[in-house]
Amino acid sequence: MRVSLVLKKNCSMCRDVTRRVLEYGEKELGLDMYLDIEAVDEVTWGKVYRPGVDKVDAVIVVGGDGTLFRLLHKIRRDCETPLLTVKAGRRNFFMEIKPEEVEQRLRDFVEGRYLIEEYPRLDVVITGRGVAAPPAINDIVLTGWGPYRYKVINLNVYVDEEKLYSISGDGIVIATPVGSTAYALSAGGPVVDHKLSCVVVVPIAPIQFNAKPVVASLDRKLRVEVAYGDVALVVDGQLVDRVKVGECIEVTKSMCGARLVRFSRFSTYARLST
C-alpha cells in the first residue's frame, strides 16, 4: 500500500508526527511511505509525492482544515483517494485523529477498521473566460476586491436561470452543507445537517431586507452576476481570481467529492459544540 503524508508548514508538532508516522508505516506496517514534495525542507525522507500527479492509496493530512483544503485544491479531480486527517492546526472541524493516536489509527486503517464519509464539493467557473476554480468543500465567497473590499458591491443571483434576488452589500457566501457551519453561519445562515443534499446561499450584510439566506437543492445551478464593483472570488478561504462588472460565476455540484476516513460517525452538531 502506497501512503503519502502532507503536513502544515512551519509547525513543529506536524513535523514530529510526520516523522513518527513515516517510520512506523514502513517499519511496523510494511507500507510504502511517501512525503509531500513541498515538505522536503521540513522533514528528511527519500520518497516524494506530488499531489495531483502521483497516485497513492491514501493520504495522511497533518495540520488543520486549511491544510486539508489546500490539498483538496491540488487533487481537484481525484475522486477516489481516502484522506486520513490528523488534528494539528488552529481549526480542526474536519480533522479526525488526535496526534497521540495516529499510529494506532493508521493500523486500524490498514486492517480495515474504519468508515468513509464522502463530502460533496462545488465546482465554480467564471463564465466567458472559462476560468475554473478548485472545487469547494466548504464555501465560495464573493466580496469586494483589494482596497475596495469595504465598499458595497451589487450582485444578481439566479437559481437555474430564475432570478432569486439582486443584492447590495458586502457580498455573498455559497456553502456546502458542512460549510454551512463556517462563514455562512457567521453571516446569518442556518446550520445544515451535512447529510442533506443542498447548497446554502447567504448574503453578507445586505442592504435589502428581503435578501435572506436560501437553501437550494445541490442539483441546482447557481449563477451570480457582478452588477457593480470589483469582486474577489474566494474558495475555501483562498483568493482565486478577480471578477469584473458584467462577468458571472456559475456554481454546480462537482462530480468529485472528498472521501475522508472516519473511525466513528461524523456529527455536525457534536463538532459545533467542541
GROMACS .gro file of C-alpha atoms in nm:
model
  274
    1MET     CA    1   0.000   0.000   0.000
    2ARG     CA    2   0.132   0.344  -0.101
    3VAL     CA    3   0.062   0.612   0.162
    4SER     CA    4   0.166   0.976   0.147
    5LEU     CA    5   0.193   1.243   0.415
    6VAL     CA    6   0.107   1.608   0.367
    7LEU     CA    7   0.174   1.847   0.653
    8LYS     CA    8   0.123   2.205   0.763
    9LYS     CA    9   0.436   2.413   0.712
   10ASN     CA   10   0.630   2.574   0.996
   11CYS     CA   11   0.463   2.352   1.255
   12SER     CA   12   0.695   2.163   1.491
   13MET     CA   13   0.422   1.925   1.611
   14CYS     CA   14   0.334   1.844   1.248
   15ARG     CA   15   0.696   1.761   1.172
   16ASP     CA   16   0.722   1.535   1.478
   17VAL     CA   17   0.401   1.349   1.390
   18THR     CA   18   0.511   1.311   1.028
   19ARG     CA   19   0.849   1.161   1.122
   20ARG     CA   20   0.679   0.914   1.358
   21VAL     CA   21   0.423   0.805   1.102
   22LEU     CA   22   0.672   0.767   0.817
   23GLU     CA   23   0.892   0.541   1.030
   24TYR     CA   24   0.602   0.348   1.181
   25GLY     CA   25   0.431   0.291   0.848
   26GLU     CA   26   0.739   0.148   0.681
   27LYS     CA   27   0.895  -0.047   0.970
   28GLU     CA   28   0.588  -0.173   1.159
   29LEU     CA   29   0.318  -0.197   0.891
   30GLY     CA   30   0.525  -0.261   0.578
   31LEU     CA   31   0.374   0.033   0.392
   32ASP     CA   32   0.535   0.224   0.108
   33MET     CA   33   0.550   0.572   0.262
   34TYR     CA   34   0.590   0.899   0.071
   35LEU     CA   35   0.630   1.264   0.171
   36ASP     CA   36   0.473   1.565   0.003
   37ILE     CA   37   0.734   1.718  -0.229
   38GLU     CA   38   0.665   2.061  -0.080
   39ALA     CA   39   0.766   1.934   0.265
   40VAL     CA   40   1.115   1.809   0.182
   41ASP     CA   41   1.264   2.117   0.353
   42GLU     CA   42   1.066   2.030   0.668
   43VAL     CA   43   1.130   1.655   0.703
   44THR     CA   44   1.404   1.437   0.556
   45TRP     CA   45   1.263   1.143   0.359
   46GLY     CA   46   1.379   0.972   0.042
   47LYS     CA   47   1.048   0.921  -0.142
   48VAL     CA   48   0.832   1.214  -0.250
   49TYR     CA   49   0.468   1.257  -0.352
   50ARG     CA   50   0.344   1.517  -0.599
   51PRO     CA   51  -0.024   1.594  -0.523
   52GLY     CA   52  -0.239   1.583  -0.833
   53VAL     CA   53   0.031   1.394  -1.025
   54ASP     CA   54   0.129   1.080  -0.835
   55LYS     CA   55  -0.120   0.806  -0.750
   56VAL     CA   56  -0.127   0.670  -0.394
   57ASP     CA   57  -0.370   0.453  -0.199
   58ALA     CA   58  -0.421   0.701   0.084
   59VAL     CA   59  -0.302   1.041   0.203
   60ILE     CA   60  -0.248   1.141   0.566
   61VAL     CA   61  -0.300   1.513   0.625
   62VAL     CA   62  -0.124   1.652   0.934
   63GLY     CA   63  -0.245   2.003   1.017
   64GLY     CA   64  -0.579   2.182   1.029
   65ASP     CA   65  -0.871   2.249   0.798
   66GLY     CA   66  -0.663   2.488   0.586
   67THR     CA   67  -0.403   2.218   0.517
   68LEU     CA   68  -0.680   1.982   0.409
   69PHE     CA   69  -0.839   2.246   0.183
   70ARG     CA   70  -0.508   2.321   0.010
   71LEU     CA   71  -0.452   1.953  -0.061
   72LEU     CA   72  -0.804   1.909  -0.198
   73HIS     CA   73  -0.746   2.202  -0.433
   74LYS     CA   74  -0.435   2.031  -0.570
   75ILE     CA   75  -0.606   1.694  -0.621
   76ARG     CA   76  -0.924   1.851  -0.754
   77ARG     CA   77  -1.019   1.565  -0.988
   78ASP     CA   78  -0.918   1.279  -0.760
   79CYS     CA   79  -1.249   1.123  -0.653
   80GLU     CA   80  -1.112   0.801  -0.504
   81THR     CA   81  -0.819   0.853  -0.268
   82PRO     CA   82  -0.919   0.833   0.101
   83LEU     CA   83  -0.778   1.102   0.329
   84LEU     CA   84  -0.681   1.045   0.694
   85THR     CA   85  -0.675   1.371   0.889
   86VAL     CA   86  -0.468   1.450   1.200
   87LYS     CA   87  -0.567   1.735   1.433
   88ALA     CA   88  -0.265   1.965   1.435
   89GLY     CA   89  -0.395   2.306   1.327
   90ARG     CA   90  -0.583   2.604   1.465
   91ARG     CA   91  -0.915   2.496   1.314
   92ASN     CA   92  -0.983   2.120   1.318
   93PHE     CA   93  -1.351   2.093   1.228
   94PHE     CA   94  -1.284   1.837   0.952
   95MET     CA   95  -0.992   1.667   1.124
   96GLU     CA   96  -1.032   1.327   1.289
   97ILE     CA   97  -0.723   1.181   1.462
   98LYS     CA   98  -0.550   1.307   1.775
   99PRO     CA   99  -0.169   1.325   1.731
  100GLU     CA  100  -0.107   1.073   2.008
  101GLU     CA  101  -0.340   0.820   1.839
  102VAL     CA  102  -0.204   0.838   1.486
  103GLU     CA  103  -0.005   0.512   1.486
  104GLN     CA  104  -0.300   0.309   1.617
  105ARG     CA  105  -0.539   0.473   1.372
  106LEU     CA  106  -0.305   0.401   1.082
  107ARG     CA  107  -0.302   0.036   1.187
  108ASP     CA  108  -0.683   0.042   1.212
  109PHE     CA  109  -0.697   0.181   0.858
  110VAL     CA  110  -0.463  -0.082   0.718
  111GLU     CA  111  -0.665  -0.357   0.887
  112GLY     CA  112  -0.997  -0.222   0.759
  113ARG     CA  113  -1.144  -0.082   1.081
  114TYR     CA  114  -1.273   0.249   0.951
  115LEU     CA  115  -1.561   0.431   0.778
  116ILE     CA  116  -1.559   0.656   0.473
  117GLU     CA  117  -1.758   0.980   0.481
  118GLU     CA  118  -1.797   1.145   0.141
  119TYR     CA  119  -1.849   1.521   0.133
  120PRO     CA  120  -1.986   1.699  -0.175
  121ARG     CA  121  -1.784   1.973  -0.340
  122LEU     CA  122  -1.890   2.265  -0.557
  123ASP     CA  123  -1.746   2.346  -0.899
  124VAL     CA  124  -1.716   2.715  -0.980
  125VAL     CA  125  -1.640   2.870  -1.320
  126ILE     CA  126  -1.603   3.232  -1.428
  127THR     CA  127  -1.812   3.221  -1.744
  128GLY     CA  128  -1.691   3.389  -2.059
  129ARG     CA  129  -1.327   3.344  -1.957
  130GLY     CA  130  -1.373   2.975  -1.883
  131VAL     CA  131  -1.165   3.005  -1.566
  132ALA     CA  132  -1.231   2.709  -1.338
  133ALA     CA  133  -1.152   2.747  -0.969
  134PRO     CA  134  -1.070   2.448  -0.746
  135PRO     CA  135  -1.385   2.270  -0.621
  136ALA     CA  136  -1.500   2.395  -0.281
  137ILE     CA  137  -1.563   2.160   0.010
  138ASN     CA  138  -1.653   2.446   0.245
  139ASP     CA  139  -1.768   2.761   0.066
  140ILE     CA  140  -1.740   3.005  -0.221
  141VAL     CA  141  -1.736   3.375  -0.132
  142LEU     CA  142  -1.779   3.681  -0.349
  143THR     CA  143  -1.673   4.001  -0.174
  144GLY     CA  144  -1.503   4.332  -0.250
  145TRP     CA  145  -1.164   4.318  -0.421
  146GLY     CA  146  -0.843   4.451  -0.262
  147PRO     CA  147  -0.859   4.809  -0.132
  148TYR     CA  148  -1.226   4.821  -0.238
  149ARG     CA  149  -1.333   4.536  -0.012
  150TYR     CA  150  -1.502   4.779   0.227
  151LYS     CA  151  -1.723   4.923  -0.049
  152VAL     CA  152  -2.069   4.797  -0.136
  153ILE     CA  153  -2.092   4.560  -0.432
  154ASN     CA  154  -2.404   4.473  -0.632
  155LEU     CA  155  -2.479   4.114  -0.731
  156ASN     CA  156  -2.762   3.948  -0.925
  157VAL     CA  157  -2.827   3.592  -0.804
  158TYR     CA  158  -3.001   3.325  -1.013
  159VAL     CA  159  -3.110   2.966  -0.940
  160ASP     CA  160  -3.146   2.765  -1.262
  161GLU     CA  161  -3.175   3.094  -1.457
  162GLU     CA  162  -3.462   3.213  -1.234
  163LYS     CA  163  -3.368   3.533  -1.058
  164LEU     CA  164  -3.352   3.491  -0.683
  165TYR     CA  165  -3.266   3.850  -0.593
  166SER     CA  166  -3.041   4.147  -0.656
  167ILE     CA  167  -2.836   4.241  -0.353
  168SER     CA  168  -2.621   4.535  -0.248
  169GLY     CA  169  -2.387   4.470   0.040
  170ASP     CA  170  -2.056   4.313   0.133
  171GLY     CA  171  -2.102   4.005  -0.084
  172ILE     CA  172  -2.240   3.653  -0.074
  173VAL     CA  173  -2.146   3.309   0.061
  174ILE     CA  174  -2.239   2.989  -0.123
  175ALA     CA  175  -2.175   2.696   0.109
  176THR     CA  176  -2.192   2.318   0.109
  177PRO     CA  177  -2.390   2.154   0.391
  178VAL     CA  178  -2.077   2.103   0.602
  179GLY     CA  179  -1.959   2.452   0.506
  180SER     CA  180  -2.281   2.596   0.647
  181THR     CA  181  -2.111   2.596   0.988
  182ALA     CA  182  -1.833   2.833   0.878
  183TYR     CA  183  -1.853   3.181   0.720
  184ALA     CA  184  -2.215   3.122   0.615
  185LEU     CA  185  -2.316   3.070   0.978
  186SER     CA  186  -2.133   3.386   1.089
  187ALA     CA  187  -2.316   3.578   0.813
  188GLY     CA  188  -2.654   3.468   0.950
  189GLY     CA  189  -2.715   3.144   0.764
  190PRO     CA  190  -2.858   2.821   0.907
  191VAL     CA  191  -2.673   2.516   1.035
  192VAL     CA  192  -2.743   2.240   0.783
  193ASP     CA  193  -2.702   1.869   0.852
  194HIS     CA  194  -2.406   1.751   0.643
  195LYS     CA  195  -2.610   1.453   0.518
  196LEU     CA  196  -2.851   1.677   0.328
  197SER     CA  197  -2.803   1.725  -0.046
  198CYS     CA  198  -2.825   2.101  -0.065
  199VAL     CA  199  -2.639   2.429  -0.105
  200VAL     CA  200  -2.676   2.736   0.117
  201VAL     CA  201  -2.682   3.091  -0.023
  202VAL     CA  202  -2.618   3.364   0.236
  203PRO     CA  203  -2.591   3.737   0.155
  204ILE     CA  204  -2.327   3.922   0.360
  205ALA     CA  205  -2.463   4.237   0.526
  206PRO     CA  206  -2.718   4.315   0.252
  207ILE     CA  207  -2.896   4.649   0.233
  208GLN     CA  208  -3.218   4.487   0.107
  209PHE     CA  209  -3.444   4.350   0.379
  210ASN     CA  210  -3.571   4.068   0.154
  211ALA     CA  211  -3.223   3.930   0.080
  212LYS     CA  212  -3.246   3.633   0.316
  213PRO     CA  213  -3.046   3.308   0.329
  214VAL     CA  214  -3.178   3.040   0.093
  215VAL     CA  215  -3.130   2.663   0.093
  216ALA     CA  216  -3.146   2.510  -0.257
  217SER     CA  217  -3.106   2.160  -0.396
  218LEU     CA  218  -2.747   2.060  -0.466
  219ASP     CA  219  -2.861   1.965  -0.817
  220ARG     CA  220  -2.949   2.328  -0.899
  221LYS     CA  221  -2.716   2.556  -1.095
  222LEU     CA  222  -2.639   2.886  -0.926
  223ARG     CA  223  -2.527   3.191  -1.121
  224VAL     CA  224  -2.406   3.518  -0.972
  225GLU     CA  225  -2.356   3.823  -1.193
  226VAL     CA  226  -2.144   4.118  -1.083
  227ALA     CA  227  -2.350   4.432  -1.144
  228TYR     CA  228  -2.128   4.684  -0.965
  229GLY     CA  229  -1.782   4.682  -0.807
  230ASP     CA  230  -1.466   4.479  -0.843
  231VAL     CA  231  -1.517   4.145  -0.677
  232ALA     CA  232  -1.284   3.884  -0.527
  233LEU     CA  233  -1.363   3.515  -0.577
  234VAL     CA  234  -1.255   3.322  -0.267
  235VAL     CA  235  -1.278   2.942  -0.247
  236ASP     CA  236  -1.234   2.771   0.091
  237GLY     CA  237  -1.062   3.081   0.226
  238GLN     CA  238  -0.817   3.113  -0.064
  239LEU     CA  239  -0.826   3.403  -0.310
  240VAL     CA  240  -0.871   3.259  -0.660
  241ASP     CA  241  -0.943   3.542  -0.903
  242ARG     CA  242  -1.093   3.883  -0.969
  243VAL     CA  243  -1.443   3.903  -1.116
  244LYS     CA  244  -1.528   4.225  -1.300
  245VAL     CA  245  -1.855   4.402  -1.372
  246GLY     CA  246  -2.061   4.207  -1.626
  247GLU     CA  247  -1.889   3.878  -1.551
  248CYS     CA  248  -2.064   3.582  -1.388
  249ILE     CA  249  -1.971   3.281  -1.187
  250GLU     CA  250  -2.159   2.951  -1.217
  251VAL     CA  251  -2.171   2.706  -0.929
  252THR     CA  252  -2.270   2.341  -0.974
  253LYS     CA  253  -2.229   2.014  -0.788
  254SER     CA  254  -1.886   1.866  -0.853
  255MET     CA  255  -1.856   1.513  -0.984
  256CYS     CA  256  -1.576   1.456  -0.733
  257GLY     CA  257  -1.648   1.459  -0.361
  258ALA     CA  258  -1.393   1.439  -0.081
  259ARG     CA  259  -1.351   1.098   0.085
  260LEU     CA  260  -1.246   1.136   0.449
  261VAL     CA  261  -1.161   0.842   0.673
  262ARG     CA  262  -1.357   0.829   0.999
  263PHE     CA  263  -1.328   0.595   1.296
  264SER     CA  264  -1.668   0.699   1.433
  265ARG     CA  265  -1.967   0.869   1.274
  266PHE     CA  266  -1.913   1.239   1.196
  267SER     CA  267  -2.168   1.467   1.364
  268THR     CA  268  -2.212   1.830   1.260
  269TYR     CA  269  -2.378   1.910   1.590
  270ALA     CA  270  -2.112   1.746   1.807
  271ARG     CA  271  -1.836   1.930   1.617
  272LEU     CA  272  -2.011   2.262   1.672
  273SER     CA  273  -2.019   2.208   2.047
  274THR     CA  274  -1.644   2.144   2.079
   0.00000   0.00000   0.00000
